[in-house]
Coordinates of C-alpha atoms in Angstrom, one line a residue:
M105 CA -67.7 -18.7 104.5
P106 CA -64.5 -17.4 106.1
E107 CA -62.9 -20.7 105.8
L108 CA -63.9 -21.1 102.1
R109 CA -62.6 -17.4 101.5
S110 CA -59.2 -18.3 103.3
H111 CA -58.9 -21.4 101.3
L112 CA -59.7 -19.9 97.8
D113 CA -57.7 -16.6 98.3
P114 CA -54.4 -18.3 97.9
Q115 CA -55.8 -20.2 94.6
L116 CA -57.0 -16.9 93.4
A117 CA -53.7 -15.1 94.1
R118 CA -51.4 -17.3 92.0
P119 CA -53.3 -17.1 88.8
R120 CA -53.2 -13.3 88.9
R121 CA -49.3 -13.3 89.4
G122 CA -49.0 -15.7 86.5
R123 CA -50.9 -13.5 84.3
S124 CA -49.0 -10.4 85.2
S125 CA -45.6 -12.2 84.6
R126 CA -46.7 -13.2 81.1
L127 CA -48.0 -9.9 80.2
A128 CA -44.7 -8.2 81.4
R129 CA -42.8 -10.7 79.3
S130 CA -44.8 -9.9 76.3
L131 CA -44.3 -6.2 77.0
R132 CA -40.6 -6.5 77.3
A133 CA -40.5 -8.5 74.0
V134 CA -42.4 -5.7 72.2
R135 CA -40.0 -3.3 73.7
E136 CA -37.1 -5.1 72.3
V137 CA -38.6 -5.4 69.0
L138 CA -39.3 -2.0 68.9
R139 CA -36.0 -1.1 70.1
L140 CA -34.2 -3.2 67.3
G141 CA -36.6 -2.1 64.7
T142 CA -35.8 1.6 65.6
R143 CA -32.1 0.9 65.2
V144 CA -32.5 -0.7 62.0
A145 CA -34.7 2.1 60.8
L146 CA -32.2 4.7 62.0
S147 CA -29.3 2.9 60.5
A148 CA -31.1 2.7 57.2
L149 CA -32.0 6.4 57.4
V150 CA -28.2 7.3 57.9
L151 CA -27.2 5.2 55.1
W152 CA -30.0 6.6 53.0
C153 CA -28.8 10.1 53.8
L154 CA -25.1 9.4 53.5
A155 CA -25.7 7.4 50.0
P156 CA -25.2 10.4 47.6
A157 CA -21.9 11.3 49.4
I158 CA -20.4 7.8 49.2
L159 CA -21.5 7.5 45.5
A160 CA -20.0 10.8 44.5
Q161 CA -16.6 9.5 45.7
P162 CA -14.4 8.9 42.8
P163 CA -13.4 5.2 42.0
R164 CA -10.2 3.9 43.1
A165 CA -7.7 4.2 40.3
A166 CA -6.3 1.3 38.6
V167 CA -2.8 0.6 39.0
Q168 CA -0.7 1.5 35.9
K169 CA 2.1 -0.6 35.0
A170 CA 2.7 0.5 31.5
T171 CA 3.2 4.0 29.8
L172 CA 2.2 4.9 26.2
D173 CA 3.9 7.3 24.0
V174 CA 2.6 7.8 20.4
V175 CA 4.5 9.5 17.4
T176 CA 3.9 9.8 13.6
D177 CA 6.3 9.4 10.8
R178 CA 5.9 13.0 9.6
D179 CA 5.2 16.3 10.9
A180 CA 2.5 17.0 8.3
Y181 CA 0.6 15.0 5.6
P182 CA -1.4 15.8 2.5
F183 CA -4.8 14.9 2.1
G184 CA -5.3 11.1 1.2
A185 CA -1.7 10.3 2.6
I186 CA -0.8 7.2 4.6
V187 CA -0.2 8.2 8.1
G188 CA 2.3 6.0 10.3
L189 CA 1.9 5.7 14.0
A190 CA 4.5 4.2 16.4
A191 CA 3.1 3.4 19.8
K192 CA 6.0 3.1 22.4
V193 CA 4.9 1.0 25.3
T194 CA 7.2 1.0 28.5
I195 CA 6.4 -1.8 30.9
E196 CA 7.4 -1.6 34.5
D197 CA 10.3 -3.9 35.7
G198 CA 9.0 -7.1 37.0
W199 CA 5.6 -6.9 35.3
H200 CA 4.5 -8.2 31.8
L201 CA 1.4 -7.5 29.7
Q202 CA -0.5 -10.3 28.0
S203 CA 0.1 -10.7 24.3
H204 CA -2.2 -9.2 21.7
T205 CA -2.9 -13.3 21.0
P206 CA -2.9 -14.4 24.6
S207 CA -2.1 -18.2 25.2
L208 CA -5.2 -18.8 27.3
E209 CA -8.8 -17.5 26.6
Y210 CA -9.5 -16.0 30.0
L211 CA -6.4 -13.8 29.7
I212 CA -7.1 -10.2 28.4
P213 CA -5.2 -9.3 25.2
T214 CA -3.3 -6.1 24.6
V215 CA -5.1 -4.1 22.1
L216 CA -4.2 -0.7 20.6
S217 CA -7.1 1.5 19.3
V218 CA -7.4 4.9 17.4
E219 CA -10.5 7.0 17.7
L220 CA -10.7 8.2 14.0
P221 CA -12.3 11.4 12.9
E222 CA -14.8 11.1 10.2
G223 CA -13.3 10.0 6.8
W224 CA -10.2 8.4 8.1
E225 CA -9.7 4.7 7.6
L226 CA -8.1 2.0 9.5
D227 CA -8.3 -1.9 9.4
P228 CA -7.6 -3.3 12.9
T229 CA -6.8 -6.8 11.4
T230 CA -4.3 -5.6 8.8
D231 CA -3.2 -2.0 9.6
I232 CA -1.9 -2.6 13.3
D233 CA 1.3 -4.5 13.7
Y234 CA 2.0 -6.0 17.1
P235 CA 5.4 -7.2 18.0
P236 CA 6.4 -10.8 18.6
D237 CA 5.6 -12.0 22.0
K238 CA 7.7 -13.8 24.6
L239 CA 7.1 -17.1 26.2
W240 CA 7.1 -16.7 30.1
Q241 CA 6.6 -19.6 32.6
S242 CA 4.0 -18.8 35.3
S243 CA 3.6 -20.4 38.8
F244 CA -0.1 -21.2 38.2
E245 CA 0.2 -22.7 34.5
A246 CA 1.9 -25.7 33.2
E247 CA 2.4 -24.2 29.7
P248 CA 4.3 -21.0 29.0
L249 CA 2.4 -17.8 28.4
A250 CA 2.8 -15.4 25.5
V251 CA 3.5 -11.9 27.0
Y252 CA 5.3 -8.7 26.4
E253 CA 8.1 -7.3 28.6
G254 CA 10.3 -4.3 28.7
T255 CA 9.5 -1.8 25.9
I256 CA 7.6 -2.9 22.9
L257 CA 6.6 -1.0 19.7
I258 CA 3.2 -1.1 18.0
R259 CA 2.8 0.4 14.7
A260 CA -0.5 1.3 12.8
R261 CA -1.1 2.6 9.4
L262 CA -4.0 5.0 8.9
R263 CA -5.3 6.6 5.7
A264 CA -6.1 10.4 5.8
P265 CA -9.2 11.5 3.9
P266 CA -9.0 13.1 0.7
A267 CA -9.7 16.8 0.6
S268 CA -13.2 16.1 -0.8
A269 CA -14.1 13.9 2.2
A270 CA -12.5 16.3 4.8
G271 CA -14.8 19.0 3.6
T272 CA -11.7 21.6 3.1
D273 CA -8.5 21.8 1.3
Q274 CA -7.0 24.1 3.9
V275 CA -4.2 23.1 6.2
T276 CA -5.9 21.8 9.5
E277 CA -4.6 20.5 12.8
V278 CA -6.3 17.0 13.9
S279 CA -5.9 15.3 17.2
L280 CA -6.1 11.4 17.2
P281 CA -6.8 9.8 20.5
V282 CA -5.1 6.6 21.0
Q283 CA -5.8 4.0 23.4
L284 CA -4.0 0.9 24.9
E285 CA -6.0 -1.7 26.7
Y286 CA -4.0 -4.1 28.7
Q287 CA -3.6 -6.5 31.7
A288 CA -0.5 -6.3 33.6
C289 CA 0.8 -9.5 35.7
D290 CA 3.7 -10.6 37.8
D291 CA 4.7 -13.9 39.2
R292 CA 2.0 -13.7 41.7
V293 CA -1.0 -11.9 40.6
C294 CA -2.7 -10.2 37.7
L295 CA -4.1 -6.8 38.1
Q296 CA -7.5 -5.7 36.8
P297 CA -7.5 -4.7 33.2
T298 CA -7.0 -1.0 32.5
T299 CA -6.1 1.5 29.7
A300 CA -3.2 3.9 29.0
D301 CA -4.2 7.0 26.8
A302 CA -2.3 9.3 24.4
V303 CA -3.3 12.1 21.8
V304 CA -1.4 12.6 18.7
P305 CA -1.6 16.0 17.2
L306 CA -0.9 16.2 13.3
V307 CA -1.1 18.7 10.6
L308 CA -3.1 17.7 7.4
G309 CA -3.1 19.5 4.2
R310 CA 0.4 19.9 3.3
D311 CA 3.4 17.6 2.6
G312 CA 5.8 17.4 5.8
A313 CA 9.4 16.2 6.6
P314 CA 10.1 12.7 7.9
Q315 CA 10.5 12.3 11.6
Y316 CA 11.2 9.5 14.1
Q317 CA 12.5 7.3 11.2
E318 CA 14.3 4.9 13.6
L319 CA 10.8 3.8 14.7
F320 CA 9.5 3.1 11.4
E321 CA 12.8 1.3 9.8
A322 CA 13.1 -2.3 9.4
G323 CA 14.6 -3.9 12.6
S324 CA 12.9 -1.6 15.0
A325 CA 9.9 -3.7 15.3
P326 CA 8.6 -6.8 13.6
E327 CA 6.7 -6.9 10.5
S328 CA 3.3 -8.6 9.8
G329 CA 0.4 -8.1 7.4
A330 CA 0.5 -4.8 5.6
A331 CA 3.2 -3.0 7.7
T332 CA 3.9 0.5 7.5
A333 CA 5.5 1.8 4.3
A334 CA 8.5 3.1 6.0
A335 CA 9.2 -0.3 7.5
R336 CA 8.7 -2.2 4.1
R337 CA 11.2 0.2 2.4
G338 CA 13.8 -1.9 4.4
G339 CA 15.7 1.3 5.6
T340 CA 16.4 2.9 2.3
T341 CA 18.1 6.1 2.5
L342 CA 18.0 9.1 0.0
V343 CA 21.5 8.6 -1.0
A344 CA 20.8 4.8 -1.7
A345 CA 17.6 5.6 -3.6
I346 CA 19.6 8.0 -5.8
L347 CA 22.3 5.5 -6.6
L348 CA 19.6 2.8 -7.2
G349 CA 17.8 5.4 -9.4
V350 CA 20.9 6.0 -11.5
V351 CA 21.5 2.4 -12.1
G352 CA 18.0 1.5 -12.8
G353 CA 17.5 4.4 -15.3
L354 CA 20.6 3.0 -17.0
I355 CA 19.2 -0.4 -17.4
L356 CA 15.8 1.0 -18.5
N357 CA 17.4 1.5 -22.0
L358 CA 17.5 -2.3 -22.4
M359 CA 14.1 -3.1 -21.5
P360 CA 11.4 -4.3 -23.9
C361 CA 9.1 -1.3 -23.6
V362 CA 11.9 1.1 -24.6
L363 CA 13.7 -0.8 -27.3
P364 CA 11.4 0.3 -30.3
V365 CA 11.8 3.9 -29.3
L366 CA 15.5 3.4 -28.8
S367 CA 15.8 2.2 -32.3
I368 CA 14.6 5.6 -33.6
K369 CA 17.1 7.5 -31.4
V370 CA 20.0 5.2 -32.4
F371 CA 18.9 5.6 -36.1
G372 CA 18.8 9.5 -35.5
L373 CA 22.3 9.3 -34.1
V374 CA 23.5 7.2 -37.0
R375 CA 22.3 9.8 -39.5
E376 CA 24.4 12.5 -37.4
A377 CA 27.5 10.3 -37.8
G378 CA 28.6 12.1 -41.0
A379 CA 27.9 15.4 -39.4
A380 CA 30.3 17.7 -37.5
R381 CA 31.2 16.7 -34.0
S382 CA 29.1 19.6 -32.7
A383 CA 26.1 18.4 -34.4
V384 CA 26.4 15.0 -32.7
T385 CA 27.0 16.7 -29.3
R386 CA 23.7 19.0 -29.9
A387 CA 21.6 15.8 -30.6
A388 CA 22.9 13.9 -27.7
L389 CA 22.3 16.7 -25.4
A390 CA 18.9 17.2 -26.9
I391 CA 17.8 13.6 -26.2
A392 CA 19.2 13.7 -22.7
A393 CA 17.4 17.1 -22.0
G394 CA 14.1 15.4 -23.4
I395 CA 14.5 12.6 -21.0
L396 CA 15.4 14.8 -17.9
F397 CA 12.5 17.2 -18.9
S398 CA 10.1 14.3 -18.9
F399 CA 11.1 12.8 -15.5
W400 CA 10.8 16.3 -14.0
T401 CA 7.5 16.4 -15.4
L402 CA 6.3 13.1 -14.0
A403 CA 7.8 14.1 -10.5
A404 CA 5.9 17.3 -10.6
L405 CA 2.6 15.3 -11.5
A406 CA 3.4 12.6 -8.8
A407 CA 3.8 15.2 -6.2
G408 CA 0.8 17.2 -7.1
A409 CA -1.4 14.2 -7.4
R410 CA -0.2 13.1 -3.9
A411 CA -0.9 16.5 -2.4
A412 CA -4.3 16.1 -3.8
G413 CA -4.9 13.0 -2.2
E414 CA -4.5 10.8 -5.2
L415 CA -2.7 7.3 -5.3
V416 CA 0.2 7.6 -7.3
G417 CA 2.4 4.9 -8.9
W418 CA 5.1 4.2 -11.7
G419 CA 3.2 3.6 -15.1
I420 CA -0.4 4.2 -13.9
Q421 CA -1.1 6.5 -16.7
F422 CA -1.4 3.1 -18.5
Q423 CA -4.5 2.3 -16.6
N424 CA -6.1 5.2 -18.6
P425 CA -7.6 3.7 -22.2
G426 CA -7.2 7.2 -23.6
F427 CA -3.7 7.4 -23.0
V428 CA -3.0 4.1 -24.3
A429 CA -4.9 4.9 -27.5
F430 CA -2.8 8.1 -27.8
L431 CA 0.3 6.2 -27.7
A432 CA -0.9 3.8 -30.3
I433 CA -1.6 6.8 -32.6
V434 CA 1.9 8.4 -32.0
L435 CA 3.6 5.1 -32.7
L436 CA 1.5 4.6 -35.9
F437 CA 2.5 8.0 -37.3
F438 CA 6.2 7.1 -36.4
A439 CA 6.1 4.0 -38.4
L440 CA 4.2 5.5 -41.4
N441 CA 6.8 8.2 -41.3
L442 CA 9.7 5.6 -41.3
W443 CA 7.9 3.7 -44.3
G444 CA 7.8 7.0 -46.2
L445 CA 4.1 7.1 -46.2
F446 CA 3.6 10.2 -43.9
E447 CA 5.4 13.2 -43.4
I448 CA 4.5 16.6 -42.0
P449 CA 6.9 19.3 -43.5
L450 CA 7.6 22.2 -41.2
P451 CA 7.5 25.8 -42.5
A452 CA 11.0 26.8 -43.7
A453 CA 11.3 29.6 -41.0
L454 CA 10.3 27.3 -38.1
A455 CA 12.7 24.6 -39.6
N456 CA 15.5 26.9 -39.6
R457 CA 14.9 28.2 -36.1
L458 CA 14.8 24.5 -34.7
G459 CA 17.9 23.6 -36.8
T460 CA 15.9 20.9 -38.9
T461 CA 17.5 20.3 -42.3
A462 CA 17.0 17.6 -44.9
G463 CA 17.8 14.2 -43.5
H464 CA 18.2 15.5 -40.0
S465 CA 15.7 16.0 -37.1
G466 CA 17.4 18.9 -35.4
P467 CA 17.5 19.4 -31.6
A468 CA 13.6 19.6 -31.3
G469 CA 13.2 16.1 -33.0
H470 CA 15.9 14.7 -30.7
F471 CA 14.3 16.4 -27.6
A472 CA 11.0 14.8 -28.8
A473 CA 12.4 11.4 -29.0
G474 CA 13.7 11.8 -25.4
L475 CA 10.3 12.5 -24.2
F476 CA 8.6 10.0 -25.8
A477 CA 11.2 7.3 -24.7
T478 CA 10.5 8.3 -21.3
L479 CA 6.8 7.6 -21.8
M480 CA 7.3 4.2 -23.2
A481 CA 9.7 3.4 -20.1
T482 CA 7.0 4.0 -17.6
P483 CA 5.2 0.4 -17.9
C484 CA 8.5 -1.3 -17.3
S485 CA 10.3 -1.7 -14.1
A486 CA 14.2 -2.4 -14.3
P487 CA 16.0 -3.9 -11.5
F488 CA 16.7 -1.5 -8.5
L489 CA 14.2 0.8 -10.2
G490 CA 11.2 -0.2 -8.0
T491 CA 13.2 0.4 -4.8
A492 CA 14.1 3.9 -5.9
V493 CA 10.8 5.0 -7.1
G494 CA 9.0 3.6 -4.3
F495 CA 11.0 5.6 -1.7
A496 CA 10.6 8.7 -4.1
L497 CA 6.9 8.6 -4.0
S498 CA 6.8 8.2 -0.2
Q499 CA 8.9 11.2 0.4
P500 CA 8.6 15.0 0.2
A501 CA 8.5 16.8 -3.1
W502 CA 12.0 17.6 -3.2
A503 CA 13.2 14.1 -2.4
T504 CA 10.8 12.9 -5.3
F505 CA 12.4 15.3 -7.6
A506 CA 15.9 14.2 -6.4
V507 CA 15.3 10.5 -7.2
F508 CA 13.5 11.1 -10.5
T509 CA 16.3 13.1 -11.6
A510 CA 18.5 10.4 -10.9
V511 CA 16.6 7.9 -12.8
G512 CA 16.5 10.4 -15.7
L513 CA 20.3 11.0 -15.5
G514 CA 20.8 7.1 -15.6
M515 CA 18.6 6.8 -18.5
A516 CA 20.1 9.6 -20.3
L517 CA 23.7 8.6 -19.3
P518 CA 24.7 7.1 -22.7
Y519 CA 23.7 10.3 -24.6
L520 CA 25.7 12.4 -22.1
V521 CA 28.8 10.1 -22.5
L522 CA 28.2 10.6 -26.5
A523 CA 28.0 14.3 -25.8
I524 CA 31.4 14.4 -23.8
A525 CA 32.9 12.1 -26.5
P526 CA 31.1 12.4 -30.0
G527 CA 34.0 10.7 -31.6
A528 CA 32.4 7.2 -30.2
L529 CA 29.9 7.4 -33.1
A530 CA 32.9 6.3 -35.5
I531 CA 32.3 2.8 -34.3
L532 CA 29.0 2.8 -36.1
P533 CA 28.6 2.4 -40.0
R534 CA 28.8 5.4 -42.1
P535 CA 25.4 6.6 -43.4
G536 CA 24.6 5.2 -46.7
A537 CA 21.9 3.4 -48.5
W538 CA 21.6 0.7 -46.0
M539 CA 19.9 3.2 -43.8
D540 CA 16.8 3.2 -45.9
T541 CA 16.4 -0.6 -45.5
L542 CA 17.2 -0.2 -41.6
K543 CA 14.6 2.7 -41.4
K544 CA 11.6 0.5 -42.9
A545 CA 12.6 -2.4 -40.6
M546 CA 12.2 -0.2 -37.6
G547 CA 8.8 0.8 -38.6
F548 CA 7.8 -2.7 -38.0
L549 CA 9.2 -2.7 -34.6
L550 CA 7.0 0.3 -33.9
V551 CA 4.0 -1.4 -35.5
G552 CA 4.7 -4.3 -33.2
T553 CA 4.5 -2.0 -30.2
V554 CA 1.0 -0.8 -31.5
V555 CA 0.0 -4.3 -31.4
W556 CA 1.0 -4.7 -27.7
L557 CA -0.9 -1.4 -27.0
L558 CA -4.1 -2.9 -28.6
Y559 CA -3.5 -6.1 -26.3
V560 CA -3.5 -3.8 -23.1
L561 CA -6.7 -2.1 -24.5
G562 CA -8.2 -5.3 -24.9
A563 CA -8.4 -5.7 -21.0
Q564 CA -9.6 -2.2 -20.5
I565 CA -12.4 -1.8 -23.0
A566 CA -15.3 -4.1 -24.4
P567 CA -14.3 -6.3 -27.5
E568 CA -16.7 -4.6 -29.8
R569 CA -15.2 -1.1 -28.8
L570 CA -11.8 -2.5 -29.3
A571 CA -12.8 -3.6 -32.9
F572 CA -13.8 -0.1 -33.6
V573 CA -10.7 1.4 -32.2
E574 CA -8.6 -0.9 -34.6
G575 CA -10.8 0.1 -37.6
A576 CA -10.2 3.6 -36.8
L577 CA -6.6 3.2 -36.5
L578 CA -6.6 1.2 -40.0
A579 CA -8.5 4.1 -41.3
L580 CA -6.0 6.6 -39.9
A581 CA -3.2 4.9 -41.8
L582 CA -5.1 4.8 -45.0
F583 CA -5.8 8.6 -44.9
A584 CA -2.1 9.2 -44.1
W585 CA -1.1 7.1 -47.3
L586 CA -3.7 8.9 -49.2
R587 CA -2.2 12.2 -48.1
G588 CA 1.1 11.2 -49.3
Q589 CA -0.2 10.2 -52.7
A590 CA -2.3 13.3 -53.3
R591 CA -1.0 15.8 -55.6
S592 CA -3.4 18.7 -55.5
G593 CA -4.0 20.8 -52.5
P594 CA -7.7 20.1 -51.9
S595 CA -7.1 16.3 -52.0
R596 CA -4.2 16.6 -49.4
A597 CA -6.4 18.9 -47.1
L598 CA -9.2 16.2 -47.5
A599 CA -6.9 13.4 -46.5
A600 CA -5.4 15.3 -43.6
A601 CA -9.0 16.0 -42.4
G602 CA -9.4 12.1 -42.5
V603 CA -6.4 11.6 -40.6
V604 CA -7.4 14.1 -37.8
A605 CA -10.9 12.6 -37.7
C606 CA -9.8 9.0 -37.3
A607 CA -7.3 10.1 -34.7
A608 CA -10.0 11.9 -32.7
A609 CA -12.3 8.9 -33.2
T610 CA -9.7 6.6 -31.8
L611 CA -9.2 8.7 -28.7
L612 CA -12.9 9.2 -28.2
L613 CA -13.6 5.5 -28.4
A614 CA -11.1 4.6 -26.0
A615 CA -11.4 7.5 -23.4
T616 CA -15.3 7.1 -23.0
A617 CA -15.3 3.2 -22.6
A618 CA -17.2 1.9 -19.7
R619 CA -14.7 -0.2 -17.6
G620 CA -15.4 -2.8 -15.1
A621 CA -12.9 -2.7 -12.1
A622 CA -11.6 -6.2 -12.8
G623 CA -11.3 -5.6 -16.7
Y624 CA -12.0 -8.1 -19.3
A625 CA -11.0 -11.7 -18.9
R626 CA -8.9 -13.1 -21.6
G627 CA -9.1 -16.8 -20.7
T628 CA -5.5 -17.7 -21.1
P629 CA -4.7 -21.1 -20.2
S630 CA -2.6 -21.2 -17.1
L631 CA -0.4 -24.0 -15.2
L632 CA -1.2 -22.2 -11.9
T633 CA -4.6 -21.8 -10.4
W634 CA -4.9 -18.2 -9.7
T635 CA -7.4 -16.9 -7.2
P636 CA -8.5 -13.3 -7.1
F637 CA -6.6 -11.1 -4.7
D638 CA -7.7 -10.6 -1.2
E639 CA -5.3 -9.4 1.4
S640 CA -7.4 -10.1 4.5
R641 CA -7.8 -13.6 3.0
A642 CA -4.1 -14.0 2.3
V643 CA -3.4 -12.9 5.9
E644 CA -5.9 -15.5 7.2
L645 CA -4.7 -18.2 5.1
A646 CA -0.9 -17.7 6.4
A647 CA -2.4 -17.4 10.0
G648 CA -3.9 -21.0 9.5
G649 CA -0.6 -22.5 8.1
E650 CA -0.7 -21.9 4.6
L651 CA 1.7 -20.2 2.2
V652 CA 0.1 -17.6 -0.2
F653 CA 2.1 -16.2 -3.1
I654 CA 0.7 -12.8 -4.4
D655 CA 1.6 -11.5 -7.9
V656 CA 0.7 -7.9 -8.9
T657 CA 0.6 -7.6 -12.5
A658 CA -0.9 -5.7 -15.3
D659 CA -1.4 -6.2 -19.1
W660 CA 0.5 -2.8 -19.8
C661 CA 3.5 -4.3 -17.7
A662 CA 5.9 -5.9 -20.3
T663 CA 8.3 -7.1 -17.5
C664 CA 5.5 -8.7 -15.6
K665 CA 4.3 -10.8 -18.7
V666 CA 7.8 -11.9 -19.6
I667 CA 8.3 -13.2 -16.1
E668 CA 4.8 -14.7 -15.9
R669 CA 5.8 -16.8 -18.8
V670 CA 9.5 -17.8 -18.1
V671 CA 9.3 -18.0 -14.3
L672 CA 5.7 -18.5 -13.0
E673 CA 3.8 -20.4 -15.6
T674 CA 6.4 -23.2 -15.7
E675 CA 6.2 -27.0 -14.8
E676 CA 8.7 -26.6 -12.3
V677 CA 6.9 -23.7 -10.3
A678 CA 3.7 -25.3 -10.8
A679 CA 4.8 -28.6 -9.3
L680 CA 6.4 -26.8 -6.5
F681 CA 3.2 -24.9 -5.5
E682 CA 1.3 -28.1 -5.8
R683 CA 3.6 -30.0 -3.6
H684 CA 3.5 -27.5 -0.8
G685 CA 0.0 -26.3 -1.2
V686 CA 0.8 -22.8 -2.1
V687 CA -2.3 -20.6 -2.7
A688 CA -1.4 -18.5 -5.8
M689 CA -3.1 -14.9 -5.8
R690 CA -3.0 -12.6 -8.6
A691 CA -3.8 -8.8 -8.3
D692 CA -4.6 -7.3 -11.8
W693 CA -3.6 -3.6 -11.8
T694 CA -4.4 -3.1 -15.5
N695 CA -7.3 -0.8 -14.6
R696 CA -7.3 1.5 -11.5
D697 CA -7.6 -0.4 -8.3
D698 CA -7.3 1.8 -5.0
Q699 CA -7.2 -1.6 -3.1
I700 CA -4.2 -3.0 -5.0
S701 CA -2.6 0.7 -4.8
Q702 CA -2.9 0.7 -1.1
F703 CA -1.6 -2.7 -0.8
L704 CA 1.5 -1.8 -2.6
A705 CA 1.9 1.3 -0.8
G706 CA 1.7 -0.6 2.4
F707 CA 5.0 -2.4 1.3
G708 CA 6.6 1.0 0.3
R709 CA 6.3 -0.1 -3.3
Y710 CA 4.6 2.0 -6.1
A711 CA 5.5 -0.1 -9.4
I712 CA 5.0 -3.4 -10.6
P713 CA 5.9 -6.3 -10.9
F714 CA 5.7 -7.1 -7.4
Y715 CA 5.8 -10.5 -5.7
V716 CA 5.3 -11.5 -2.1
L717 CA 5.1 -14.6 -0.2
Y718 CA 2.7 -14.7 2.9
R719 CA 4.4 -17.2 5.4
P720 CA 2.9 -18.7 8.7
G721 CA 4.8 -17.4 11.9
Q722 CA 6.9 -15.1 9.8
E723 CA 6.7 -11.8 8.1
P724 CA 5.9 -11.7 4.2
H725 CA 9.0 -12.3 2.0
V726 CA 9.1 -9.6 -0.7
F727 CA 10.8 -10.7 -3.9
G728 CA 13.0 -8.6 -6.2
E729 CA 11.4 -7.0 -9.3
L730 CA 13.1 -9.5 -11.8
L731 CA 11.9 -12.6 -10.4
T732 CA 13.8 -16.1 -10.9
R733 CA 12.6 -19.7 -10.5
S734 CA 15.7 -20.3 -8.3
A735 CA 14.5 -17.4 -6.0
V736 CA 11.0 -18.8 -5.8
I737 CA 12.0 -22.2 -5.2
E738 CA 14.5 -21.4 -2.5
V739 CA 12.1 -19.2 -0.4
V740 CA 9.0 -21.6 -0.8
E741 CA 11.0 -24.6 0.0
G742 CA 12.5 -22.8 3.2
A743 CA 9.0 -21.7 4.2
A744 CA 7.3 -25.0 3.5
A745 CA 10.0 -26.7 5.9
R746 CA 9.4 -24.2 8.6
V747 CA 5.7 -25.0 8.4
A748 CA 6.3 -28.5 8.5
A749 CA 8.7 -28.3 11.6
R750 CA 6.0 -26.3 13.5
A751 CA 3.5 -28.9 12.8
R752 CA 5.8 -31.6 14.3

């Protein structure tokens, strides 16, 4: 037994030590795991406790490489006015911003945005004008990149709400937040995109004075799409507008709208040729006073309408069928009077007070002739007149009055000269029997004008209603003739009542007519294929490489119709447009159309005719009011050659 025990003890002892060592190693491993777990848990606990403090730290500010300053073109605006913004972006030396239309898709474009209050309008595709970019060669791209460098000017055109939409007619202060989103790069690195912000305060509810005009005049920045009105005016100054107004007003006397009424004035002056020089002077001054008074009235109406947020323009009263019908009635009365079929004798006391004698109109008649001549002049646009009126209608009220006074002085200039030198009438034939024949011939001129006014009405009211208007005018002429033939008082009174009833029926039929925005189609054959006006479509086509010619016209614009026939609707121009794929667009302003009015205002124009050619890669070309075939051919050929060169 002892031997066996002594033999077994070493064997038994070794296994015990092995089990102990394995157990110790296991315990040490468990302790390491626990220690590591404790460290991880403590670290997680610390991070969890510190997380709110870490997250509360402000993010790292983006590096700014451009500053933004924004101003407006006026210090106050009436409700409904166009508000011009000029955003001046100053870029740090050695850096550039990506263009608004970057060369590569992954680059961030430069974008200007305006946070608009309720009721304000801004179309980012047409109302924000970005400057031309520059080509810059980078070290990481083979092709040059389109970028902005130095100082650039971005202009925007907003429309303030009318007083009804603004909810108040009181003067209020408005703040417009403006933001520029951009990405700045140098020749080694591009920074993360960031924004620059500015707030523009402005006063709404009254007409203010121009400011910062150097930023809104042509040449201060490029033009594209519908640029701001100030830029489209081409830097016209008040002095230049006044001079253009005088010349344009003088030429108005020769326009087809005024010639029929001008014949009445000439006839009246011829009748005065045999009178004393003082009578000639009074007649000429009365006509000039009537012209000036009517232009002052038009200026007051334009300023008042603009202050109320309404769109204004030269000749837009002809968009009202009631006004057109009123002119037709007055001209018909004049024609009947010249034919000796209608006359309203004034009471003797009133005739003596007004200076009216047998065979002579007196100052009141001449004054009325001046008034009516101005009314008939408004649908015509003489050379230089469109630029002057466009400037006037975009300026404060005092400037509007100044330019309209200049136009009135120009139109009245022949009569003012006659008032100074009444002896000039000596070149006219002496009054005699021939005047009766001339008087009746002039009546036909006035009836021809009535026919033209009915043509205008044909695009404004339904054909069946137009037939009733024509019937009422015919009945009016019949009753006027019957009144002249009647011998008894009751018969004359009955005929006079018929005249009044027919005149009222004519006005009522025209004024209450329901009109469509596009008017009534005439189906006139045309050499050109005209498409309806769409400004955004024109911009899109030009951006795609096509030429787009836009004609803004109206049936009441006699100048427009003449130019359409002798310039546009000719085989020469039609072949030119077909050869170069020119898209012809027509904007019909016969009836009120705010979209067309805003389009004209975007170019600083408020009168028609108006012609513009949209060209790829260039600013639109605005033609003069009196378009010529040579001008159309020259501009279209030049633009087409540029497009072809770019394509190569």
